[in-house]
Structure formats: structure tokens, C-alpha cells
XYZ file of C-alpha atoms in Angstrom:
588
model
C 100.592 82.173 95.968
C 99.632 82.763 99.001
C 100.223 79.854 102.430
C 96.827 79.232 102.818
C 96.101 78.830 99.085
C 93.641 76.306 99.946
C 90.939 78.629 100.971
C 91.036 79.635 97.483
C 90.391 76.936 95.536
C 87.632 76.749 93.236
C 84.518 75.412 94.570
C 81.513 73.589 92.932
C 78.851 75.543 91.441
C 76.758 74.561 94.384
C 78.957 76.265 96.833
C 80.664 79.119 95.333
C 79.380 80.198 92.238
C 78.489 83.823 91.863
C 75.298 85.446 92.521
C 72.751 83.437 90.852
C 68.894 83.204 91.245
C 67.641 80.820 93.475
C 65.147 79.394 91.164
C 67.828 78.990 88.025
C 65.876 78.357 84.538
C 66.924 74.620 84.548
C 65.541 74.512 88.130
C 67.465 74.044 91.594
C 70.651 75.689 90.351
C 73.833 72.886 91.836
C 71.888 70.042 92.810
C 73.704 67.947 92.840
C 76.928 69.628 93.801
C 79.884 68.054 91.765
C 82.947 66.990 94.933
C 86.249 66.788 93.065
C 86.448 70.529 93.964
C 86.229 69.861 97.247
C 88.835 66.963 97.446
C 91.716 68.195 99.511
C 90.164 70.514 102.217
C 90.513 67.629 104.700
C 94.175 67.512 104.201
C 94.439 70.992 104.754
C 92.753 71.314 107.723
C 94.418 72.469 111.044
C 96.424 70.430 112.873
C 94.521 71.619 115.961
C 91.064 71.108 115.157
C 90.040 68.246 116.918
C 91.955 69.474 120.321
C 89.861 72.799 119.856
C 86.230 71.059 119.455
C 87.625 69.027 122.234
C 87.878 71.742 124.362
C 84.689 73.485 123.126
C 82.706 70.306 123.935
C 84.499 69.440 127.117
C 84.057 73.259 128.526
C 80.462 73.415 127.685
C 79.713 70.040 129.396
C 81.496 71.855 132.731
C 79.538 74.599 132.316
C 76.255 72.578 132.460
C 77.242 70.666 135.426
C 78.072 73.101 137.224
C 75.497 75.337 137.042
C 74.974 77.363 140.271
C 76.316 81.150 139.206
C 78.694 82.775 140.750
C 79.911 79.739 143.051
C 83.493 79.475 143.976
C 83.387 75.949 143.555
C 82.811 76.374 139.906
C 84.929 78.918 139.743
C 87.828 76.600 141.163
C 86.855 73.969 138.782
C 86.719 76.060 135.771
C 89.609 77.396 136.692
C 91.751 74.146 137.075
C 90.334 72.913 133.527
C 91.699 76.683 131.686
C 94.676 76.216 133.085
C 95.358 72.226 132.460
C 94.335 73.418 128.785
C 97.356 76.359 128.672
C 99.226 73.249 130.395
C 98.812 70.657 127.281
C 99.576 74.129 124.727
C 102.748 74.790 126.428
C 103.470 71.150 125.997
C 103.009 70.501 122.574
C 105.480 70.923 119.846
C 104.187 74.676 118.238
C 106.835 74.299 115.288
C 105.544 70.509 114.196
C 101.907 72.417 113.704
C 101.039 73.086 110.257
C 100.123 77.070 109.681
C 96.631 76.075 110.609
C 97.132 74.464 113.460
C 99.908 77.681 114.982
C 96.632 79.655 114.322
C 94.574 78.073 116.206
C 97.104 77.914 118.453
C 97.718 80.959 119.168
C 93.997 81.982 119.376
C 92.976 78.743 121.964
C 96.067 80.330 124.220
C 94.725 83.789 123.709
C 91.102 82.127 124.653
C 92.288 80.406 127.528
C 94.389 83.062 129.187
C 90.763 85.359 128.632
C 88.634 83.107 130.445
C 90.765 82.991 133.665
C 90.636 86.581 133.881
C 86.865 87.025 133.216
C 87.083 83.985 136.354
C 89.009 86.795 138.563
C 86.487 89.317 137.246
C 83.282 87.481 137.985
C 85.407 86.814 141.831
C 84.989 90.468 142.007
C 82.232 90.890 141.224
C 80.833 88.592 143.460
C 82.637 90.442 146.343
C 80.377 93.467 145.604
C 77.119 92.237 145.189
C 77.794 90.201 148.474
C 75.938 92.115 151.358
C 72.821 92.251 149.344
C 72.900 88.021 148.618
C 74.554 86.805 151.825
C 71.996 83.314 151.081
C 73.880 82.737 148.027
C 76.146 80.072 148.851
C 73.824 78.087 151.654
C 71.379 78.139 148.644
C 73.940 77.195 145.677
C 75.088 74.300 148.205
C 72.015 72.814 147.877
C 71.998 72.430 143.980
C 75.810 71.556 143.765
C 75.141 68.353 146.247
C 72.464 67.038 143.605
C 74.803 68.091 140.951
C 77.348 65.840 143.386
C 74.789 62.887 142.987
C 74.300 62.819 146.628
C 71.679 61.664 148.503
C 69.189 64.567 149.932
C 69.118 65.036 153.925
C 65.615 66.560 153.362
C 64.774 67.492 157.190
C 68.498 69.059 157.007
C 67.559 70.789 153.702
C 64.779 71.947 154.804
C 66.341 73.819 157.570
C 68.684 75.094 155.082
C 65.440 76.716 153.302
C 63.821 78.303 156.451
C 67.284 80.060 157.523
C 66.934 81.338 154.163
C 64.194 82.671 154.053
C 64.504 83.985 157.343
C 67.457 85.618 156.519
C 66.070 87.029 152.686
C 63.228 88.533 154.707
C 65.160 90.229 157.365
C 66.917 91.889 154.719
C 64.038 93.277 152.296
C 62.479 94.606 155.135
C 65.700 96.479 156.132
C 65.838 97.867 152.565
C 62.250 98.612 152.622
C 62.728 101.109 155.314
C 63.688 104.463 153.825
C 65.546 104.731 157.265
C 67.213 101.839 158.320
C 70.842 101.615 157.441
C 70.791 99.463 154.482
C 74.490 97.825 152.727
C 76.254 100.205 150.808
C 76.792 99.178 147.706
C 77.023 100.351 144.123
C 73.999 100.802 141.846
C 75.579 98.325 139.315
C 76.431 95.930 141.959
C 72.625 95.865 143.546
C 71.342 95.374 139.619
C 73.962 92.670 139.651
C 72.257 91.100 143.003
C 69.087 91.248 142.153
C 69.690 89.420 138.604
C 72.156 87.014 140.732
C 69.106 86.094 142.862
C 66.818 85.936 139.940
C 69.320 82.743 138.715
C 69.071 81.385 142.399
C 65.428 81.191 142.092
C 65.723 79.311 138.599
C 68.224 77.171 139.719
C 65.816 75.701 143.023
C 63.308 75.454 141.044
C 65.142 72.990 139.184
C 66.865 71.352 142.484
C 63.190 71.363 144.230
C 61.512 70.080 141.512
C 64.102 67.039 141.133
C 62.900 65.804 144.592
C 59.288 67.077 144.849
C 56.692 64.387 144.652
C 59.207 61.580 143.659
C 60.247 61.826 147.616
C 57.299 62.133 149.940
C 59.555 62.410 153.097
C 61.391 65.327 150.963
C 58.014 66.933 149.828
C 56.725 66.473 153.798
C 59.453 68.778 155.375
C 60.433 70.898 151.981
C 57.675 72.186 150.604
C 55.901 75.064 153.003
C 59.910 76.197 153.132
C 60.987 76.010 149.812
C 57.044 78.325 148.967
C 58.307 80.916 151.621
C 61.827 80.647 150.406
C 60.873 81.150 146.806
C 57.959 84.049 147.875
C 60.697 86.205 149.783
C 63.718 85.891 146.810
C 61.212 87.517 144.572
C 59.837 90.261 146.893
C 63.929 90.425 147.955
C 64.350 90.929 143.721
C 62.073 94.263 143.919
C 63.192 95.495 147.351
C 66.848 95.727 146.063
C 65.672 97.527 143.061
C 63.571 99.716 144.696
C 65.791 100.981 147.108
C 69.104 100.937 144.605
C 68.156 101.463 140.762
C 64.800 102.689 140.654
C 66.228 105.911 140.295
C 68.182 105.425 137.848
C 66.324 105.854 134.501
C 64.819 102.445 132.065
C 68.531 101.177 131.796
C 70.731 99.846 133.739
C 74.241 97.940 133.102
C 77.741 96.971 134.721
C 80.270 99.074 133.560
C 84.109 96.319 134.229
C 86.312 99.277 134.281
C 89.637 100.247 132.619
C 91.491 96.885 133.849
C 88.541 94.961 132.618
C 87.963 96.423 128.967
C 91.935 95.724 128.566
C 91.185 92.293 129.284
C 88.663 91.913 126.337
C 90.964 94.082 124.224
C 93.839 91.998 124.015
C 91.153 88.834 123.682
C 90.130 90.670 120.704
C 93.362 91.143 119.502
C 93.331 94.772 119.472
C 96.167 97.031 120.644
C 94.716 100.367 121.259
C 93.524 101.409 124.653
C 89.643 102.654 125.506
C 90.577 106.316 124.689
C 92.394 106.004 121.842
C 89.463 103.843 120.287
C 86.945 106.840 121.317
C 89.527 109.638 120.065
C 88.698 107.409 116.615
C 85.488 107.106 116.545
C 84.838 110.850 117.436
C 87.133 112.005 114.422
C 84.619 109.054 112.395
C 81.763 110.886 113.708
C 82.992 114.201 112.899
C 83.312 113.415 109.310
C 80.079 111.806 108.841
C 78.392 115.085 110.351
C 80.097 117.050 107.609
C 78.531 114.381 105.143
C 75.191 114.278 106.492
C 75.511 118.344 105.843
C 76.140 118.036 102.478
C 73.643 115.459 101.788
C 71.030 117.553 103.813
C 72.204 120.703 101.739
C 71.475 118.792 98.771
C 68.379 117.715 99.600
C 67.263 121.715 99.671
C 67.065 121.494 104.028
C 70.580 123.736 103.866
C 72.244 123.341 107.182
C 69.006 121.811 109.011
C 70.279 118.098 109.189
C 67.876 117.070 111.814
C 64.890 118.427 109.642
C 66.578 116.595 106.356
C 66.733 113.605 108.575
C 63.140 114.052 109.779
C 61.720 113.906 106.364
C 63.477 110.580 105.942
C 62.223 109.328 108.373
C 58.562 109.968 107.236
C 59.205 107.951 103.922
C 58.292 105.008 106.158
C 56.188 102.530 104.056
C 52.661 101.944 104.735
C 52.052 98.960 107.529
C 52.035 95.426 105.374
C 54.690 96.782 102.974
C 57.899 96.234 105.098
C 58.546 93.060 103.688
C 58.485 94.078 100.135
C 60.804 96.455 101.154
C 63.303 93.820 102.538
C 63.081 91.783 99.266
C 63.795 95.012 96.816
C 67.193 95.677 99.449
C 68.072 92.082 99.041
C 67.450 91.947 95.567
C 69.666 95.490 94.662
C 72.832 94.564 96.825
C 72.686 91.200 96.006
C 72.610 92.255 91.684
C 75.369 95.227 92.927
C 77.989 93.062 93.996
C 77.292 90.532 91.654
C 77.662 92.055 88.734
C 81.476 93.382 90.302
C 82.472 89.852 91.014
C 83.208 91.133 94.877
C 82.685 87.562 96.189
C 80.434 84.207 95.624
C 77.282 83.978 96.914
C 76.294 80.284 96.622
C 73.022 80.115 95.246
C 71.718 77.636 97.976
C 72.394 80.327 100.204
C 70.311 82.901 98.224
C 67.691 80.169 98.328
C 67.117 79.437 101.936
C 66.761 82.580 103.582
C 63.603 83.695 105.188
C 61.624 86.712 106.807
C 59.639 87.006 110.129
C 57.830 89.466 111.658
C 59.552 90.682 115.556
C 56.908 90.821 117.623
C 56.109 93.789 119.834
C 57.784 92.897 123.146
C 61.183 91.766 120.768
C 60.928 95.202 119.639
C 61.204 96.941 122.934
C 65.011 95.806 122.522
C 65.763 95.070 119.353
C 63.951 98.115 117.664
C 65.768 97.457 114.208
C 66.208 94.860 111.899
C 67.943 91.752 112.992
C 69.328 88.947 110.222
C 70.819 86.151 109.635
C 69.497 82.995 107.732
C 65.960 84.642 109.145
C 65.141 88.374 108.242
C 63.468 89.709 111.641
C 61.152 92.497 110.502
C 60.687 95.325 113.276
C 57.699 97.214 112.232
C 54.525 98.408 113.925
C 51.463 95.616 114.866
C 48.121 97.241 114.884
C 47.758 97.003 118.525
C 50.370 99.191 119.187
C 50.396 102.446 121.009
C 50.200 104.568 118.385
C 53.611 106.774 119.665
C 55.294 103.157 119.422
C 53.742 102.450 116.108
C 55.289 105.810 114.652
C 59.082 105.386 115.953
C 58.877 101.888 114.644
C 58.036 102.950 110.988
C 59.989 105.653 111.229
C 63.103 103.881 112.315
C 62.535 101.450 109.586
C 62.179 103.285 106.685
C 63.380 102.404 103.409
C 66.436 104.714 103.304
C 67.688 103.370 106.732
C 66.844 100.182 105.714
C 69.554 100.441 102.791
C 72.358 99.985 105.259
C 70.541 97.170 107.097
C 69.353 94.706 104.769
C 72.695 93.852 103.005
C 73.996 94.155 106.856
C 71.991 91.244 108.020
C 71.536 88.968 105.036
C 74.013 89.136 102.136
C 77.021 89.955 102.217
C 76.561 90.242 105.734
C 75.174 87.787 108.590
C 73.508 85.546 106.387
C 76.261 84.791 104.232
C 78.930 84.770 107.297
C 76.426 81.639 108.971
C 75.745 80.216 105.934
C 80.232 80.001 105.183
C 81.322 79.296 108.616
C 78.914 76.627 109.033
C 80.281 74.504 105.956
C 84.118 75.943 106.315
C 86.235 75.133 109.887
C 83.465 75.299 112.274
C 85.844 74.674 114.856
C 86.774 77.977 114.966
C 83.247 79.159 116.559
C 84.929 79.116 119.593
C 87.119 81.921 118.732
C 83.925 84.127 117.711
C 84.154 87.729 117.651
C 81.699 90.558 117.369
C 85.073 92.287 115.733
C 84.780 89.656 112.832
C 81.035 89.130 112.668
C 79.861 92.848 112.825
C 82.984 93.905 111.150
C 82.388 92.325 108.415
C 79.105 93.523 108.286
C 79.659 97.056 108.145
C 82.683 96.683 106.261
C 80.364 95.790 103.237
C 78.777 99.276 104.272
C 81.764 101.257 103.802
C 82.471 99.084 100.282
C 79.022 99.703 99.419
C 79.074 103.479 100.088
C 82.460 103.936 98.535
C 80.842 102.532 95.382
C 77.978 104.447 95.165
C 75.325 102.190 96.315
C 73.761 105.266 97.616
C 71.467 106.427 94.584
C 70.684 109.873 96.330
C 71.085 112.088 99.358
C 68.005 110.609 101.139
C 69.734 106.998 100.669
C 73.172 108.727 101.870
C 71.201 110.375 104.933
C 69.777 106.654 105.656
C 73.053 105.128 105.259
C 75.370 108.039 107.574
C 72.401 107.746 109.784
C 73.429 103.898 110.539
C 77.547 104.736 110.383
C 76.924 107.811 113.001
C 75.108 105.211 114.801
C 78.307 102.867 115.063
C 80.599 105.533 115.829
C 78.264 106.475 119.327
C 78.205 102.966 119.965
C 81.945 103.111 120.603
C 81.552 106.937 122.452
C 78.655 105.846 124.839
C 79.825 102.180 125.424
C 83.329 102.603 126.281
C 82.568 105.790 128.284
C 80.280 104.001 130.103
C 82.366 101.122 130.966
C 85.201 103.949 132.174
C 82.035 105.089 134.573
C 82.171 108.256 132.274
C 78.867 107.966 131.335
C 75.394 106.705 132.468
C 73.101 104.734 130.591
C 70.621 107.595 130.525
C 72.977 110.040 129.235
C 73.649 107.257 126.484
C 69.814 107.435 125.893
C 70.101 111.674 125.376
C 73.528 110.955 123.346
C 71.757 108.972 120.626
C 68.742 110.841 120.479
C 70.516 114.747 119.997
C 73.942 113.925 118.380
C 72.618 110.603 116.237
C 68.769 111.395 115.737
C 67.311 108.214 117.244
C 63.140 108.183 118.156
C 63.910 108.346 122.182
C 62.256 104.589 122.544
C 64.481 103.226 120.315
C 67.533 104.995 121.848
C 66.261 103.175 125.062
C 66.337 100.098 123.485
C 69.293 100.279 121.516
C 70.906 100.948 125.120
C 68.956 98.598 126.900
C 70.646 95.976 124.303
C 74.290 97.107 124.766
C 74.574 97.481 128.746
C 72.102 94.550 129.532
C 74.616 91.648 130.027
C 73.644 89.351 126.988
C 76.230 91.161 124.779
C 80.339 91.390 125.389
C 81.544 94.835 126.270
C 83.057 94.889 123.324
C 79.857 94.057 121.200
C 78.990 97.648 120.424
C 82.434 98.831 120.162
C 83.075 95.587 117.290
C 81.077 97.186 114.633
C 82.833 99.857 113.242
C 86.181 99.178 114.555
C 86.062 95.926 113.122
C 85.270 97.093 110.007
C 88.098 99.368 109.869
C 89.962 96.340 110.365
C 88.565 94.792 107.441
C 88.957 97.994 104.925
C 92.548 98.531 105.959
C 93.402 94.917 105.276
C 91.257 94.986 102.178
C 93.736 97.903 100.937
C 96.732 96.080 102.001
C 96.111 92.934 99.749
C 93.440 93.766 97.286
C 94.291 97.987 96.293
C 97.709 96.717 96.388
C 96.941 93.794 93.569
C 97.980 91.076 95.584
C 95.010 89.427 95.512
C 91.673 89.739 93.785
C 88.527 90.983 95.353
C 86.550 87.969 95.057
C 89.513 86.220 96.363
C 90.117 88.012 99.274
C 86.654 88.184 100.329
C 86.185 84.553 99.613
C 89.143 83.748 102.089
C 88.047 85.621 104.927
C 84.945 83.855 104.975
C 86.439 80.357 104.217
C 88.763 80.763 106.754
C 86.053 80.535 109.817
C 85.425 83.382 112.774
C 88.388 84.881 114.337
C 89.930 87.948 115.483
C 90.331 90.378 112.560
C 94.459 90.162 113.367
C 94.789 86.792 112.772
C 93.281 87.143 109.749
C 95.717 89.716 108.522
C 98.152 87.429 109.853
C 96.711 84.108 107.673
C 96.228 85.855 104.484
C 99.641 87.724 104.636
C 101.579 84.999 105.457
C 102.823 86.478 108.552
C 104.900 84.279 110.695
C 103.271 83.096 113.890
C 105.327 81.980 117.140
C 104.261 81.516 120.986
C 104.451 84.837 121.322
C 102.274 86.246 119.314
C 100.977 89.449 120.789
C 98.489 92.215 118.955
C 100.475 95.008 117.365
C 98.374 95.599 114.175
C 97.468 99.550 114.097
C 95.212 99.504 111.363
C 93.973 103.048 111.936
C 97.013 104.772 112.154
C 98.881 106.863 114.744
C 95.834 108.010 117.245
C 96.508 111.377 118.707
């Protein structure tokens, strides 16, 4: 038995039963669902799981109020409520907690400790972008005393607005001259400013707008300032990129440095440093170029992978036939794993998911398939230019595609949203790209180990998407060490992986863009290492069964792969806990 037997327990047909049609013969297979089976799950729940909503719901109302980025006064505040939180943890009796509740736990510590250093990070950061948004705070003072509830001074405010603009415009026209002396800053830190002003814009758009017609004396003395305010941010928005990242290729990101990729390591639960995890995924790639040489050999190329991989590429389907394509995927890795009992698939789940079509503009960042509960389709539209219409198709040809689909819907994405969602939701705080992609391309490794593959153009298709994971890591990391730029990332896909250059840009533009963790890009392969070294640990070692384990994991809500391990293994857990789980050996 194992201490959090509960996640094992059988469930109702409706909910765990294995792969089954969505249309059964005697119609909507499970409806109703029967609930003795799921008497008991309440009781079992952690002892923390209230106190961690609690926190998710209080932080995210903090967050809205105070809304002006990159203010020290929200930094303060944010501040104070992190460390009242760490605070009540210290306080409270960690032995009373059932093993649910030490989990969570540990991981709301491990949280809380990570968001007051991403606090001293963004302090930083705001120190460097500084001589290009020296505005900022007159402006964010103006929003923060509506957020205040305060009554508007507007002749006062008004003044506030002309300074401004004064000031914006004396500065773009300094940086407009090739020969003035402009601020020296870094070309992260101007990208940085110019987005940072971007928000500033949005956010007095909102504060104008508030007063604006509902106050006539306001509207009187705001309005001609808050037009010429609003006029110079934006020309201030291209003058900084002009003069700072123009230069600098169609990407551009903010590499956080050595001290700040150890700060989302240890969030992430993962004790190797940024080298070691590139000395990994360099001996990963290395292996998969010997593989790709043997499937290109076998496909009668001989030692010409890149002209092996070019003729998979151009077995692109017509246009109109990518979603058939998508359905047969679905359809073959859904039947594969079912008929090896690897884990349920509830058959509501094979029943609600959907496909769209990405449109165009998507594409230009998202070049691939993207999944979930909803399929996104990336292939050509016929008023594409016909070079963009080609790298679409030919980056989403079937063979690629084999890695994908079963990536984004089932076992992958769609299955992890459709789980989580029903089994301790709480623990969406503690979200990682480590467990969500991990998983994902986990069930790629499973899937190639068992000869999903039915050829060498499949295996091509499928090493073509693992190589891909492995630069992630290279050209990521290396560019958060300042190692790398993000055009040299562009050339690294494109000659070592075999990208289309457009989608290289985008797959770049993606990573280094801000919406993603540093981590993100990193989280896919490494995560599923995690997964396939814990998966020999308990299931290769017949302590539990396949279906079992699998079944667990995703029962058991998102999380950092570690804790995990630490859940299923029955691993003591104390205040203490620290990351120490080196799941891919000794790294040279």
C-alpha cells in the first residue's frame, strides 16, 4: 500500500474507465456517473487546502488592486502579505498536518519564499530601465490615488500630466538625435522600458477614463494634457526602440542571469545548476543525432539527415486536410495506450474535446500545434504569403504531427486539464511547466520506447520534436547566462534542429517574450526525465502498476515533479525539505 492510497481508488465508469468511445453503443457512455466510488476523497483531502485557495484568492485580489507595474508601493505591499503568509506557516503545527497537508506545505513555503525574490528581482529591474522612464512613478501616483479611493485634485492632476509630457518629450527627442548623449543602458533593459511604458499608457487610460465626462471640471483641465501625454508615451515607445533594439534582429528578451535562474530552480524543485542542465541536454541531443542518422540511413538518404528530413517535411497534407489528420493521431494514441492499460482516459473526456483553426497572426508565434481541451490547428489560410503558407505545411506535417497530437490532447494537455480540474484544484497554484510539459513529453519517450513510431519517416518526425526540446534547454539557458542572443537562437534551431527560419523566429519569439517563465522551455524535456526516472523507480521496479502510477500523478493535482516522487514514495516530509532528487544521474 502505498500513503496516499486514496488517489488510487477505483473510480466510476464516468471518471476513470479506460479508453472508451465517446459515443458508446448504449449511448452517452457514464451518464449518470454512479458516487459510492467517490465517497471518501473529501476525507482525504489536505489539511491545507482551504489556507492555500485562501491565499490564491487573497493574492490575486492584491494583485488587481494594485495594479500600476513596477511601483514600489506594490512592491512593499506584496511584499508584507508573502511574508505574513511564511509568518502563519512557521506558526502552525507541521507534524498535526496530515501527509497532504505537509505537502502542500512545503510547496506554499517554497511558493512564498519564490515570490519575494522575483519582488527583489523586478526591484532590479526597475533600477535599470530607470533613466529611460523617469515619469513612471509621477504617472503610477496618479492611478494608485484612485486605486486609494481618493478624491481627484484635477487642476493638480493635470499639472501632473503636462510635466509629463514635457518631460517624455524632452527625452525622445534626445534619443532621436543620433548625437546627443542619450542614457546608457542595456538593450534588454530599454525593451524592458519601452514595454514598461506601454503598461503606463494602459493603465491611464483606465485612470482617465474613470473621471472623463463623469467630471466636467476634471475633463475641463485634463483632457488637452492627458491627449499630449498619451501622444508622446507612444512616440517615446518607438524612440527607445529605435535608438536601443532596432538592431537587434525580430527578437528580443530579458535574459535574469545566473542568480536569477537559481531562484526559479530551487522554485522548481530542481537541484542542478544552469550548466549542468545544458551539459544534459547536449549529451540528449547528441544521441538523438545518431538516431536521426540511422533513421535517415534507413530511409535510403545515407548520412544526408537534413535531406531525409526535407522529404518529411514535404509529406505535408493538402490545405483542408489538417484536421483529418489531427483526428487519425488522436484516434491511434488514444487505441495504443488503451489497449496496454497505461492509464484511464474517462470517456467524457474523449467526448468533449474540440479543434480550431489558429489564425494567421497566432501563427506568427505559435507556429505549431497548441492543445488542450481545444486542438489549435496551425496550418496555412489562403491569403497567406505563399513562403508563409509553405513553412506552415511543412512544419505541420503528419510525421511531426505524431509527437504533437498525443502531446496536446491525450495523454497529454487535454487529459492533465481535464484531471486537475476535478482532482485538488487547489494545487494550481503550485503549477509547473516541469509537471505540465513534463508530462507531456514523457508520454513521448513512453510512446517511442514502445514503438509508436511505425517507420523511419514517423521516427524522423518524432526526433525532430525531442531535438527540438533538447535546444530549448541549450538556447534558453544560454541566453539567460547572456551566452547567447536571441538571433543566434534563431540560426541554432534552424542548422542544428532543422526548423523553416520563420518558425525558428517564432518559436524564439515565444520563449524570450515575457509571457512564459524562464524555465518554460527548459520544463519540457527535463521534466520528462523526471517523470521516466520515477516511472522506473515504482513501476519497472513492480511496485506499482502502470495504470496506477499514471493514474496517481494525475489525481494528485500540478506540482513540482519532486514532490511527486516524494508523495508516491512515501518519502518523509519535514520543514526542511530542500530539492536533492538527481534523477539524471551524476552530470559531468
Amino acid at each position: 500500500r502505498f500513503p496516499v492510497a486514496f488517489l488510487t481508488l477505483a473510480l466510476s465508469q464516468a471518471l476513470s474507465a479506460p479508453v472508451a468511445s465517446a459515443q458508446a453503443a448504449s449511448g452517452w457512455a457514464g451518464d449518470p456517473p454512479s458516487l459510492d466510488s467517490l465517497v471518501g476523497f473529501d476525507r482525504a483531502k489536505s489539511d491545507l487546502r482551504v489556507a492555500v485557495e485562501r491565499y490564491a484568492q487573497d493574492r490575486s485580489a492584491l494583485l488587481r488592486r494594485w495594479d500600476v507595474p513596477y511601483s514600489p508601493v506594490r512592491r512593499d505591499r506584496m511584499a508584507s502579505f508573502y511574508r505574513g503568509w511564511l509568518a502563519g506557516l512557521d506558526a502552525t503545527d507541521f507534524d498535526a498536518l496530515n501527509r497532504e497537508g505537509q505537502a502542500d506545505w512545503v510547496l506554499l513555503k517554497s511558493e512564498l519564499v519564490f515570490e519575494l525574490e522575483v519582488l527583489e528581482q523586478e526591484a532590479r529591474e526597475d533600477v535599470e530601465m530607470a533613466p529611460l522612464v523617469p515619469f513612471a512613478r509621477a504617472l503610477g501616483a496618479l492611478q494608485e490615488a484612485r486605486r486609494n479611493r481618493m478624491d481627484v485634485d484635477a487642476r493638480a492632476a493635470a499639472t501632473t500630466l503636462d510635466a509629463a509630457a514635457d518631460q517624455v518629450e524632452a527625452l525622445t527627442k534626445v534619443l532621436r538625435n543620433r548625437a546627443a548623449v542619450a542614457p546608457t543602458v542595456k538593450m534588454v533593459a530599454a525593451e524592458r522600458a519601452a514595454r514598461h511604458t506601454d503598461e503606463l499608457r494602459r493603465v491611464l487610460r483606465g485612470w482617465y477614463g474613470f473621471y472623463d465626462g463623469y467630471d466636467p471640471i476634471f475633463t475641463w483641465w485634463a483632457a488637452k494634457p492627458y491627449a499630449r501625454l498619451d501622444k508622446a508615451l507612444e512616440a517615446h515607445v518607438a524612440a527607445v526602440r529605435e535608438r536601443y533594439v532596432s538592431a537587434e534582429g525580430p527578437v528580443v528578451g530579458d535574459p535574469i542571469g545566473e542568480s536569477g535562474l537559481r531562484a526559479h530552480l530551487s522554485r522548481e524543485m530542481i537541484p542542478y545548476s544552469a550548466d549542468e542542465l545544458i551539459r544534459i541536454a547536449e549529451a540528449e541531443f547528441a544521441w538523438m543525432e545518431e538516431a536521426r542518422l540511422s533513421a535517415s540511413r534507413e530511409m535510403a538518404f545515407g548520412d544526408d539527415r537534413r535531406g531525409a528530413l526535407e522529404h518529411v517535411k514535404n509529406l505535408a497534407v493538402e490545405p483542408g486536410q489538417a484536421p483529418a489528420v489531427v483526428r487519425d493521431l488522436e484516434r491511434q494514441s488514444v487505441e495504443f495506450i488503451g489497449a496496454r492499460d497505461w492509464i484511464s482516459i474517462p470517456p467524457l473526456a474523449e467526448e468533449i474535446w474540440r479543434m480550431e483553426m489558429m489564425s494567421p497572426e497566432r501563427q506568427l508565434v505559435s507556429p505549431f500545434f497548441l492543445g488542450g481541451e481545444v486542438m489549435q490547428i496551425s496550418y496555412p489560410t489562403d491569403d497567406m504569403e505563399q513562403d508563409a503558407k509553405l513553412m506552415s505545411m511543412r512544419g505541420n506535417n503528419p510525421n511531426f504531427s505524431r509527437a504533437t497530437v498525443h502531446h496536446e490532447l491525450t495523454p497529454g494537455h487535454h487529459l492533465q486539464g481535464f484531471m486537475t480540474s476535478r482532482f485538488n484544484p487547489h494545487r494550481s497554484l503550485f503549477s509547473t511547466p516541469f509537471w505540465g510539459e513534463g508530462w507531456a513529453l514523457y508520454w513521448e519517450m513512453i510512446l517511442w520506447e514502445n514503438d509508436f513510431p511505425r517507420g523511419p519517416e514517423d521516427r524522423m518526425g518524432m526526433l525532430f520534436w525531442r531535438m527540438h526540446r533538447a535546444a530549448r534547454i541549450i538556447f534558453s539557458l544560454s541566453f539567460h547566462l547572456e551566452r547567447m542572443t536571441p538571433q543566434q537562437a534563431v540560426d541554432f534551431l534552424v542548422d542544428r534542429v532543422g526548423h523553416e527560419r520563420a518558425n525558428a523566429e517564432a518559436e524564439v519569439r515565444r520563449s524570450f517574450a515575457g509571457d512564459y517563465s524562464p524555465l518554460y522551455q527548459v520544463a519540457y524535456m527535463i521534466g520528462g526525465m523526471q517523470f521516466r526516472a520515477l516511472h522506473r523507480e515504482l513501476v519497472e521496479s513492480g511496485r506499482m502498476s502502470d495504470r496506477a502510477f499514471h493514474d496517481a500523478v494525475m489525481q494528485g493535482g500540478r506540482m513540482p515533479v519532486e514532490m511527486v516522487r516524494a508523495r508516491l514514495m512515501g518519502q518523509p516530509l519535514t520543514r526542511e525539505f530542500a530539492t536533492s532528487w538527481r534523477f539524471a544521474g551524476n552530470v559531468m
